[in-house]
């Protein structure tokens, strides 16, 4: 398998964790989002990923986009070492946590949005940071409430083995810390992050460990 | 089953379509996002949905959030009349289209974002509309390219029966039209929308058909 990835991309980070958790090896192909006017915008890459986003996973003849779709694909094609529970209600719970991050937090803070705020809306650096913090904190507030009160929370978001929920939580915490959000305010989220990062599958997937890390 | 829904919510619209496609009946409970300072923010509702978002599906003892997680749950618990193809590569393709809408287009244009632009960033009505149009058009441009060029596109996004992709496309088109985006610029998307809305499952799920429609 080949993974088109950018070291700092949270969505790429998610897929790297899932591949590692399933003991799947892959070739790492860097797509630098800032160099050469954005390598993701080059016509050759857009043939693989019409949305000009990372990651893209190539598995044989199949070219797959969108991190959560890729991880569901890996779960279906490599069901050993599952990242989703068995019971449909529990699967929906884990997916809801993943989607809360992927749909409600992450999209508001990625590169193209911050660029638009700065260049099109002429928003100050301070207001841009406030925007960033607002959506992370609003999302983490409700995620913390959920995790702190649900009996399914264990060492990870669902019990004591990592699932799709943790695969989304860890990159979002990493990203938040990079932008100086005080994640200690969210003790359950922070605890899950710390625990996950002790596992090789998470640690090896971290941005700083990638071949294109700066 | 009970569905907590708001007639205009795209995410609620998605779940209504899925329930209809699977011939599942449900009780409709309205959560008015604008009345009483936002009924979704009331403590009683937040017990069901900590993120204060619609929809929430209650099925027996299970309380489920996030439209795509709910639809995957319905697919697993009611596999007849599937909304995902069988083959893992095709499932990933359909999920990628759904997630492109759910993660890249929809989050940027929902109520809480438009409110923040207006009240916190003091953005003009004109700039707010430009923001709205920008993200819809960028997303629809790439979606149109994908659908127009992929041999899997049929009367629907994947072949000739509706899938999770169409379940996400139709509410997004509806929403775009409400904000005066010229969706005729996207002939494949428009054609899929028109075809879908001829089906009872889609038509009955439309905002104007809901008990809380205004």
GROMACS .gro file of C-alpha atoms in nm:
model
  428
    1UNK     CA    1   0.000   0.000   0.000
    2UNK     CA    2   0.104   0.358  -0.063
    3UNK     CA    3   0.002   0.644   0.161
    4UNK     CA    4   0.012   0.999   0.027
    5UNK     CA    5   0.055   1.198   0.345
    6UNK     CA    6   0.173   1.526   0.495
    7UNK     CA    7   0.343   1.496   0.831
    8UNK     CA    8   0.133   1.763   1.002
    9UNK     CA    9  -0.203   1.671   0.853
   10UNK     CA   10  -0.439   1.539   1.121
   11UNK     CA   11  -0.629   1.333   0.867
   12UNK     CA   12  -0.304   1.169   0.749
   13UNK     CA   13  -0.206   1.110   1.112
   14UNK     CA   14  -0.534   0.922   1.168
   15UNK     CA   15  -0.467   0.684   0.879
   16UNK     CA   16  -0.107   0.628   0.988
   17UNK     CA   17  -0.229   0.524   1.334
   18UNK     CA   18  -0.487   0.284   1.186
   19UNK     CA   19  -0.229   0.123   0.956
   20UNK     CA   20   0.008   0.081   1.250
   21UNK     CA   21  -0.262  -0.059   1.481
   22UNK     CA   22  -0.336  -0.320   1.214
   23UNK     CA   23   0.034  -0.396   1.158
   24UNK     CA   24   0.007  -0.300   0.793
   25UNK     CA   25   0.321  -0.174   0.625
   26UNK     CA   26   0.307   0.097   0.360
   27UNK     CA   27   0.520   0.326   0.149
   28UNK     CA   28   0.512   0.687   0.262
   29UNK     CA   29   0.477   0.946  -0.014
   30UNK     CA   30   0.500   1.304   0.098
   31UNK     CA   31   0.260   1.569  -0.035
   32UNK     CA   32   0.385   1.900   0.097
   33UNK     CA   33   0.087   2.130   0.154
   34UNK     CA   34   0.294   2.448   0.164
   35UNK     CA   35   0.576   2.393  -0.087
   36UNK     CA   36   0.556   2.462  -0.464
   37UNK     CA   37   0.229   2.651  -0.410
   38UNK     CA   38   0.085   2.337  -0.248
   39UNK     CA   39   0.179   2.000  -0.391
   40UNK     CA   40  -0.177   1.879  -0.327
   41UNK     CA   41  -0.299   2.121  -0.596
   42UNK     CA   42  -0.076   1.976  -0.870
   43UNK     CA   43  -0.274   1.810  -1.152
   44UNK     CA   44  -0.094   1.478  -1.105
   45UNK     CA   45  -0.200   1.456  -0.740
   46UNK     CA   46  -0.554   1.570  -0.818
   47UNK     CA   47  -0.593   1.266  -1.041
   48UNK     CA   48  -0.558   1.061  -0.723
   49UNK     CA   49  -0.750   1.300  -0.503
   50UNK     CA   50  -0.994   1.533  -0.683
   51UNK     CA   51  -1.047   1.731  -0.362
   52UNK     CA   52  -0.673   1.809  -0.339
   53UNK     CA   53  -0.660   1.687   0.019
   54UNK     CA   54  -0.440   1.443   0.204
   55UNK     CA   55  -0.435   1.155   0.272
   56UNK     CA   56  -0.485   0.925  -0.025
   57UNK     CA   57  -0.434   0.550   0.014
   58UNK     CA   58  -0.350   0.339  -0.289
   59UNK     CA   59  -0.411  -0.032  -0.239
   60UNK     CA   60  -0.355  -0.229  -0.559
   61UNK     CA   61  -0.595  -0.085  -0.818
   62UNK     CA   62  -0.796   0.109  -0.562
   63UNK     CA   63  -0.737   0.476  -0.487
   64UNK     CA   64  -0.911   0.586  -0.169
   65UNK     CA   65  -0.976   0.927  -0.015
   66UNK     CA   66  -1.112   1.068   0.311
   67UNK     CA   67  -0.944   0.940   0.626
   68UNK     CA   68  -1.255   0.789   0.788
   69UNK     CA   69  -1.356   0.611   0.466
   70UNK     CA   70  -1.001   0.474   0.437
   71UNK     CA   71  -1.006   0.347   0.797
   72UNK     CA   72  -1.347   0.180   0.749
   73UNK     CA   73  -1.199   0.016   0.436
   74UNK     CA   74  -0.898  -0.110   0.634
   75UNK     CA   75  -1.137  -0.241   0.901
   76UNK     CA   76  -1.337  -0.433   0.639
   77UNK     CA   77  -1.038  -0.571   0.447
   78UNK     CA   78  -0.819  -0.640   0.754
   79UNK     CA   79  -1.064  -0.725   1.032
   80UNK     CA   80  -0.797  -0.864   1.265
   81UNK     CA   81  -0.697  -0.610   1.531
   82UNK     CA   82  -1.028  -0.424   1.497
   83UNK     CA   83  -1.062  -0.050   1.557
   84UNK     CA   84  -1.440  -0.069   1.599
   85UNK     CA   85  -1.631  -0.263   1.866
   86UNK     CA   86  -1.861  -0.549   1.763
   87UNK     CA   87  -2.198  -0.434   1.888
   88UNK     CA   88  -2.383  -0.190   1.656
   89UNK     CA   89  -2.474   0.048   1.940
   90UNK     CA   90  -2.111   0.063   2.054
   91UNK     CA   91  -1.991   0.104   1.695
   92UNK     CA   92  -2.227   0.399   1.657
   93UNK     CA   93  -2.094   0.548   1.981
   94UNK     CA   94  -1.732   0.521   1.868
   95UNK     CA   95  -1.816   0.656   1.522
   96UNK     CA   96  -2.007   0.948   1.678
   97UNK     CA   97  -1.695   1.053   1.873
   98UNK     CA   98  -1.482   1.022   1.560
   99UNK     CA   99  -1.733   1.222   1.356
  100UNK     CA  100  -1.769   1.490   1.621
  101UNK     CA  101  -1.398   1.558   1.576
  102UNK     CA  102  -1.391   1.506   1.199
  103UNK     CA  103  -1.706   1.710   1.125
  104UNK     CA  104  -1.742   1.961   1.409
  105UNK     CA  105  -1.387   2.051   1.514
  106UNK     CA  106  -1.125   1.972   1.255
  107UNK     CA  107  -1.286   2.128   0.942
  108UNK     CA  108  -1.297   2.471   1.101
  109UNK     CA  109  -0.928   2.483   1.174
  110UNK     CA  110  -0.751   2.345   0.877
  111UNK     CA  111  -0.513   2.535   0.657
  112UNK     CA  112  -0.753   2.650   0.384
  113UNK     CA  113  -0.993   2.800   0.640
  114UNK     CA  114  -0.723   2.989   0.829
  115UNK     CA  115  -0.596   3.120   0.494
  116UNK     CA  116  -0.943   3.240   0.397
  117UNK     CA  117  -0.988   3.419   0.729
  118UNK     CA  118  -0.658   3.599   0.682
  119UNK     CA  119  -0.663   3.678   0.311
  120UNK     CA  120  -1.032   3.713   0.224
  121UNK     CA  121  -1.181   3.840   0.548
  122UNK     CA  122  -0.873   4.034   0.654
  123UNK     CA  123  -0.902   3.898   1.005
  124UNK     CA  124  -0.624   3.990   1.250
  125UNK     CA  125  -0.379   3.729   1.377
  126UNK     CA  126  -0.542   3.765   1.718
  127UNK     CA  127  -0.895   3.709   1.588
  128UNK     CA  128  -0.774   3.413   1.383
  129UNK     CA  129  -0.626   3.254   1.694
  130UNK     CA  130  -0.948   3.326   1.885
  131UNK     CA  131  -1.143   3.150   1.607
  132UNK     CA  132  -0.910   2.852   1.628
  133UNK     CA  133  -0.936   2.830   2.006
  134UNK     CA  134  -1.312   2.881   2.007
  135UNK     CA  135  -1.396   2.578   1.794
  136UNK     CA  136  -1.140   2.350   1.957
  137UNK     CA  137  -1.257   2.448   2.304
  138UNK     CA  138  -1.626   2.422   2.222
  139UNK     CA  139  -1.565   2.076   2.074
  140UNK     CA  140  -1.337   1.957   2.356
  141UNK     CA  141  -1.579   2.088   2.621
  142UNK     CA  142  -1.855   1.860   2.498
  143UNK     CA  143  -1.618   1.571   2.424
  144UNK     CA  144  -1.476   1.592   2.777
  145UNK     CA  145  -1.828   1.596   2.925
  146UNK     CA  146  -1.919   1.293   2.722
  147UNK     CA  147  -1.606   1.093   2.805
  148UNK     CA  148  -1.603   1.190   3.172
  149UNK     CA  149  -1.965   1.076   3.218
  150UNK     CA  150  -1.993   0.766   3.003
  151UNK     CA  151  -1.934   0.430   3.166
  152UNK     CA  152  -1.778   0.301   2.844
  153UNK     CA  153  -1.473   0.523   2.888
  154UNK     CA  154  -1.168   0.326   3.000
  155UNK     CA  155  -0.799   0.378   2.936
  156UNK     CA  156  -0.918   0.473   2.589
  157UNK     CA  157  -1.237   0.644   2.473
  158UNK     CA  158  -1.414   0.308   2.452
  159UNK     CA  159  -1.275   0.055   2.697
  160UNK     CA  160  -0.910  -0.034   2.723
  161UNK     CA  161  -0.813  -0.088   2.360
  162UNK     CA  162  -0.778   0.182   2.098
  163UNK     CA  163  -1.062   0.245   1.854
  164UNK     CA  164  -1.151   0.485   1.576
  165UNK     CA  165  -1.242   0.738   1.848
  166UNK     CA  166  -0.884   0.750   1.981
  167UNK     CA  167  -0.753   0.754   1.624
  168UNK     CA  168  -0.934   1.088   1.587
  169UNK     CA  169  -0.875   1.223   1.939
  170UNK     CA  170  -0.496   1.194   1.938
  171UNK     CA  171  -0.425   1.400   1.622
  172UNK     CA  172  -0.677   1.663   1.735
  173UNK     CA  173  -0.500   1.700   2.072
  174UNK     CA  174  -0.165   1.718   1.898
  175UNK     CA  175  -0.298   1.989   1.670
  176UNK     CA  176  -0.455   2.183   1.960
  177UNK     CA  177  -0.127   2.183   2.151
  178UNK     CA  178   0.056   2.314   1.847
  179UNK     CA  179  -0.177   2.614   1.858
  180UNK     CA  180  -0.128   2.658   2.234
  181UNK     CA  181  -0.467   2.537   2.350
  182UNK     CA  182  -0.436   2.433   2.714
  183UNK     CA  183  -0.544   2.070   2.682
  184UNK     CA  184  -0.487   2.010   3.055
  185UNK     CA  185  -0.831   2.166   3.097
  186UNK     CA  186  -0.970   1.842   2.953
  187UNK     CA  187  -0.839   1.577   3.193
  188UNK     CA  188  -1.006   1.274   3.033
  189UNK     CA  189  -0.902   1.373   2.681
  190UNK     CA  190  -0.550   1.449   2.803
  191UNK     CA  191  -0.527   1.116   2.988
  192UNK     CA  192  -0.638   0.923   2.678
  193UNK     CA  193  -0.386   1.112   2.466
  194UNK     CA  194  -0.101   1.045   2.710
  195UNK     CA  195  -0.190   0.679   2.731
  196UNK     CA  196  -0.219   0.639   2.354
  197UNK     CA  197   0.113   0.807   2.287
  198UNK     CA  198   0.285   0.540   2.493
  199UNK     CA  199   0.182   0.285   2.234
  200UNK     CA  200   0.417   0.230   1.945
  201UNK     CA  201   0.132   0.246   1.689
  202UNK     CA  202   0.047   0.602   1.794
  203UNK     CA  203   0.400   0.722   1.864
  204UNK     CA  204   0.533   0.604   1.526
  205UNK     CA  205   0.245   0.783   1.351
  206UNK     CA  206   0.324   1.120   1.509
  207UNK     CA  207   0.415   1.410   1.279
  208UNK     CA  208   0.770   1.437   1.412
  209UNK     CA  209   0.843   1.076   1.316
  210UNK     CA  210   0.753   1.113   0.948
  211UNK     CA  211   1.009   1.131   0.668
  212UNK     CA  212   0.886   1.478   0.566
  213UNK     CA  213   0.893   1.621   0.922
  214UNK     CA  214   1.058   1.958   0.955
  215UNK     CA  215  -3.762   0.476   1.707
  216UNK     CA  216  -3.768   0.845   1.788
  217UNK     CA  217  -3.590   1.104   1.578
  218UNK     CA  218  -3.505   1.440   1.729
  219UNK     CA  219  -3.490   1.660   1.423
  220UNK     CA  220  -3.513   2.013   1.290
  221UNK     CA  221  -3.685   2.048   0.954
  222UNK     CA  222  -3.409   2.256   0.794
  223UNK     CA  223  -3.109   2.069   0.937
  224UNK     CA  224  -2.916   1.893   0.660
  225UNK     CA  225  -2.792   1.629   0.902
  226UNK     CA  226  -3.149   1.555   1.014
  227UNK     CA  227  -3.258   1.543   0.649
  228UNK     CA  228  -2.992   1.275   0.582
  229UNK     CA  229  -3.123   1.049   0.859
  230UNK     CA  230  -3.485   1.100   0.750
  231UNK     CA  231  -3.391   0.985   0.398
  232UNK     CA  232  -3.210   0.677   0.533
  233UNK     CA  233  -3.503   0.581   0.756
  234UNK     CA  234  -3.741   0.619   0.462
  235UNK     CA  235  -3.517   0.423   0.222
  236UNK     CA  236  -3.519   0.139   0.475
  237UNK     CA  237  -3.896   0.161   0.529
  238UNK     CA  238  -3.848   0.229   0.899
  239UNK     CA  239  -4.115   0.426   1.076
  240UNK     CA  240  -4.030   0.670   1.353
  241UNK     CA  241  -4.174   0.937   1.577
  242UNK     CA  242  -4.068   1.288   1.482
  243UNK     CA  243  -3.965   1.514   1.771
  244UNK     CA  244  -3.891   1.869   1.677
  245UNK     CA  245  -3.589   2.052   1.821
  246UNK     CA  246  -3.619   2.411   1.707
  247UNK     CA  247  -3.270   2.554   1.661
  248UNK     CA  248  -3.382   2.916   1.668
  249UNK     CA  249  -3.670   2.926   1.916
  250UNK     CA  250  -3.635   2.970   2.297
  251UNK     CA  251  -3.269   3.065   2.250
  252UNK     CA  252  -3.214   2.732   2.072
  253UNK     CA  253  -3.399   2.425   2.199
  254UNK     CA  254  -3.086   2.215   2.126
  255UNK     CA  255  -2.908   2.403   2.406
  256UNK     CA  256  -3.162   2.309   2.674
  257UNK     CA  257  -3.017   2.083   2.948
  258UNK     CA  258  -3.280   1.815   2.883
  259UNK     CA  259  -3.182   1.784   2.518
  260UNK     CA  260  -2.812   1.793   2.598
  261UNK     CA  261  -2.857   1.479   2.806
  262UNK     CA  262  -2.945   1.307   2.479
  263UNK     CA  263  -2.692   1.495   2.269
  264UNK     CA  264  -2.397   1.647   2.460
  265UNK     CA  265  -2.289   1.837   2.146
  266UNK     CA  266  -2.627   2.015   2.131
  267UNK     CA  267  -2.672   1.919   1.768
  268UNK     CA  268  -2.950   1.755   1.571
  269UNK     CA  269  -3.030   1.481   1.490
  270UNK     CA  270  -3.047   1.232   1.775
  271UNK     CA  271  -3.197   0.888   1.716
  272UNK     CA  272  -3.337   0.692   2.009
  273UNK     CA  273  -3.379   0.321   1.940
  274UNK     CA  274  -3.489   0.131   2.252
  275UNK     CA  275  -3.220   0.192   2.514
  276UNK     CA  276  -2.971   0.336   2.266
  277UNK     CA  277  -2.929   0.708   2.211
  278UNK     CA  278  -2.729   0.782   1.897
  279UNK     CA  279  -2.574   1.101   1.760
  280UNK     CA  280  -2.402   1.216   1.442
  281UNK     CA  281  -2.596   1.156   1.121
  282UNK     CA  282  -2.337   0.934   0.951
  283UNK     CA  283  -2.290   0.718   1.261
  284UNK     CA  284  -2.669   0.682   1.286
  285UNK     CA  285  -2.696   0.578   0.921
  286UNK     CA  286  -2.413   0.322   0.958
  287UNK     CA  287  -2.603   0.188   1.262
  288UNK     CA  288  -2.925   0.159   1.060
  289UNK     CA  289  -2.729  -0.018   0.786
  290UNK     CA  290  -2.591  -0.270   1.036
  291UNK     CA  291  -2.917  -0.330   1.223
  292UNK     CA  292  -3.145  -0.322   0.915
  293UNK     CA  293  -2.929  -0.455   0.631
  294UNK     CA  294  -3.223  -0.507   0.395
  295UNK     CA  295  -3.248  -0.223   0.142
  296UNK     CA  296  -2.879  -0.134   0.184
  297UNK     CA  297  -2.744   0.219   0.142
  298UNK     CA  298  -2.385   0.100   0.095
  299UNK     CA  299  -2.253  -0.125  -0.183
  300UNK     CA  300  -2.109  -0.467  -0.096
  301UNK     CA  301  -1.752  -0.441  -0.216
  302UNK     CA  302  -1.511  -0.269   0.027
  303UNK     CA  303  -1.357  -0.050  -0.247
  304UNK     CA  304  -1.701   0.067  -0.355
  305UNK     CA  305  -1.808   0.122   0.004
  306UNK     CA  306  -1.501   0.340   0.056
  307UNK     CA  307  -1.586   0.535  -0.260
  308UNK     CA  308  -1.943   0.602  -0.145
  309UNK     CA  309  -1.828   0.692   0.206
  310UNK     CA  310  -1.565   0.928   0.066
  311UNK     CA  311  -1.833   1.124  -0.122
  312UNK     CA  312  -2.051   1.135   0.190
  313UNK     CA  313  -1.757   1.251   0.402
  314UNK     CA  314  -1.647   1.511   0.150
  315UNK     CA  315  -1.985   1.674   0.201
  316UNK     CA  316  -2.009   1.607   0.574
  317UNK     CA  317  -1.651   1.715   0.657
  318UNK     CA  318  -1.548   1.961   0.385
  319UNK     CA  319  -1.864   2.149   0.286
  320UNK     CA  320  -2.139   2.130   0.543
  321UNK     CA  321  -1.944   2.222   0.864
  322UNK     CA  322  -1.839   2.556   0.720
  323UNK     CA  323  -2.190   2.669   0.652
  324UNK     CA  324  -2.401   2.570   0.942
  325UNK     CA  325  -2.580   2.805   1.173
  326UNK     CA  326  -2.320   2.836   1.450
  327UNK     CA  327  -2.046   2.932   1.200
  328UNK     CA  328  -2.255   3.193   1.023
  329UNK     CA  329  -2.344   3.337   1.366
  330UNK     CA  330  -1.976   3.355   1.466
  331UNK     CA  331  -1.883   3.532   1.143
  332UNK     CA  332  -2.154   3.789   1.202
  333UNK     CA  333  -2.131   3.846   1.576
  334UNK     CA  334  -1.766   3.777   1.662
  335UNK     CA  335  -1.587   3.875   1.343
  336UNK     CA  336  -1.831   4.150   1.250
  337UNK     CA  337  -1.836   4.029   0.891
  338UNK     CA  338  -2.078   4.206   0.655
  339UNK     CA  339  -2.383   4.028   0.515
  340UNK     CA  340  -2.214   4.036   0.175
  341UNK     CA  341  -1.889   3.879   0.300
  342UNK     CA  342  -2.088   3.618   0.491
  343UNK     CA  343  -2.270   3.521   0.172
  344UNK     CA  344  -1.939   3.512  -0.017
  345UNK     CA  345  -1.801   3.276   0.250
  346UNK     CA  346  -2.105   3.053   0.216
  347UNK     CA  347  -2.085   3.044  -0.162
  348UNK     CA  348  -1.708   2.993  -0.163
  349UNK     CA  349  -1.711   2.666   0.034
  350UNK     CA  350  -2.016   2.525  -0.140
  351UNK     CA  351  -1.876   2.606  -0.481
  352UNK     CA  352  -1.529   2.475  -0.404
  353UNK     CA  353  -1.681   2.152  -0.273
  354UNK     CA  354  -1.931   2.114  -0.558
  355UNK     CA  355  -1.661   2.187  -0.819
  356UNK     CA  356  -1.459   1.886  -0.709
  357UNK     CA  357  -1.764   1.670  -0.648
  358UNK     CA  358  -1.893   1.747  -0.998
  359UNK     CA  359  -1.552   1.662  -1.149
  360UNK     CA  360  -1.547   1.335  -0.962
  361UNK     CA  361  -1.903   1.233  -1.051
  362UNK     CA  362  -1.877   1.345  -1.415
  363UNK     CA  363  -1.559   1.139  -1.468
  364UNK     CA  364  -1.617   0.822  -1.269
  365UNK     CA  365  -1.764   0.523  -1.449
  366UNK     CA  366  -1.950   0.426  -1.131
  367UNK     CA  367  -2.183   0.726  -1.162
  368UNK     CA  368  -2.531   0.622  -1.279
  369UNK     CA  369  -2.873   0.768  -1.211
  370UNK     CA  370  -2.735   0.810  -0.862
  371UNK     CA  371  -2.382   0.884  -0.740
  372UNK     CA  372  -2.303   0.513  -0.737
  373UNK     CA  373  -2.504   0.320  -0.994
  374UNK     CA  374  -2.879   0.333  -1.021
  375UNK     CA  375  -2.990   0.291  -0.661
  376UNK     CA  376  -2.951   0.545  -0.385
  377UNK     CA  377  -2.662   0.517  -0.140
  378UNK     CA  378  -2.514   0.710   0.148
  379UNK     CA  379  -2.357   0.941  -0.111
  380UNK     CA  380  -2.697   1.056  -0.240
  381UNK     CA  381  -2.825   1.078   0.116
  382UNK     CA  382  -2.561   1.348   0.170
  383UNK     CA  383  -2.577   1.512  -0.175
  384UNK     CA  384  -2.950   1.586  -0.172
  385UNK     CA  385  -2.965   1.788   0.155
  386UNK     CA  386  -2.651   1.978   0.053
  387UNK     CA  387  -2.809   2.078  -0.281
  388UNK     CA  388  -3.127   2.177  -0.104
  389UNK     CA  389  -2.927   2.391   0.137
  390UNK     CA  390  -2.722   2.548  -0.145
  391UNK     CA  391  -3.037   2.646  -0.332
  392UNK     CA  392  -3.179   2.807  -0.022
  393UNK     CA  393  -2.873   3.033  -0.019
  394UNK     CA  394  -2.906   3.108  -0.391
  395UNK     CA  395  -2.612   2.904  -0.516
  396UNK     CA  396  -2.668   2.832  -0.886
  397UNK     CA  397  -2.663   2.452  -0.873
  398UNK     CA  398  -2.732   2.429  -1.248
  399UNK     CA  399  -2.357   2.489  -1.283
  400UNK     CA  400  -2.312   2.132  -1.157
  401UNK     CA  401  -2.508   1.924  -1.410
  402UNK     CA  402  -2.430   1.580  -1.266
  403UNK     CA  403  -2.504   1.685  -0.909
  404UNK     CA  404  -2.823   1.859  -1.024
  405UNK     CA  405  -2.933   1.556  -1.224
  406UNK     CA  406  -2.881   1.324  -0.927
  407UNK     CA  407  -3.074   1.564  -0.703
  408UNK     CA  408  -3.364   1.590  -0.948
  409UNK     CA  409  -3.379   1.213  -0.989
  410UNK     CA  410  -3.364   1.150  -0.614
  411UNK     CA  411  -3.639   1.397  -0.535
  412UNK     CA  412  -3.875   1.198  -0.755
  413UNK     CA  413  -3.847   0.910  -0.509
  414UNK     CA  414  -4.090   0.907  -0.222
  415UNK     CA  415  -3.813   0.834   0.034
  416UNK     CA  416  -3.634   1.158  -0.054
  417UNK     CA  417  -3.942   1.372  -0.116
  418UNK     CA  418  -4.104   1.277   0.216
  419UNK     CA  419  -3.779   1.361   0.399
  420UNK     CA  420  -3.761   1.716   0.257
  421UNK     CA  421  -3.772   2.007   0.503
  422UNK     CA  422  -4.108   2.138   0.373
  423UNK     CA  423  -4.275   1.804   0.452
  424UNK     CA  424  -4.180   1.796   0.820
  425UNK     CA  425  -4.425   1.870   1.104
  426UNK     CA  426  -4.212   2.164   1.221
  427UNK     CA  427  -4.178   2.321   0.873
  428UNK     CA  428  -4.246   2.692   0.859
   0.00000   0.00000   0.00000
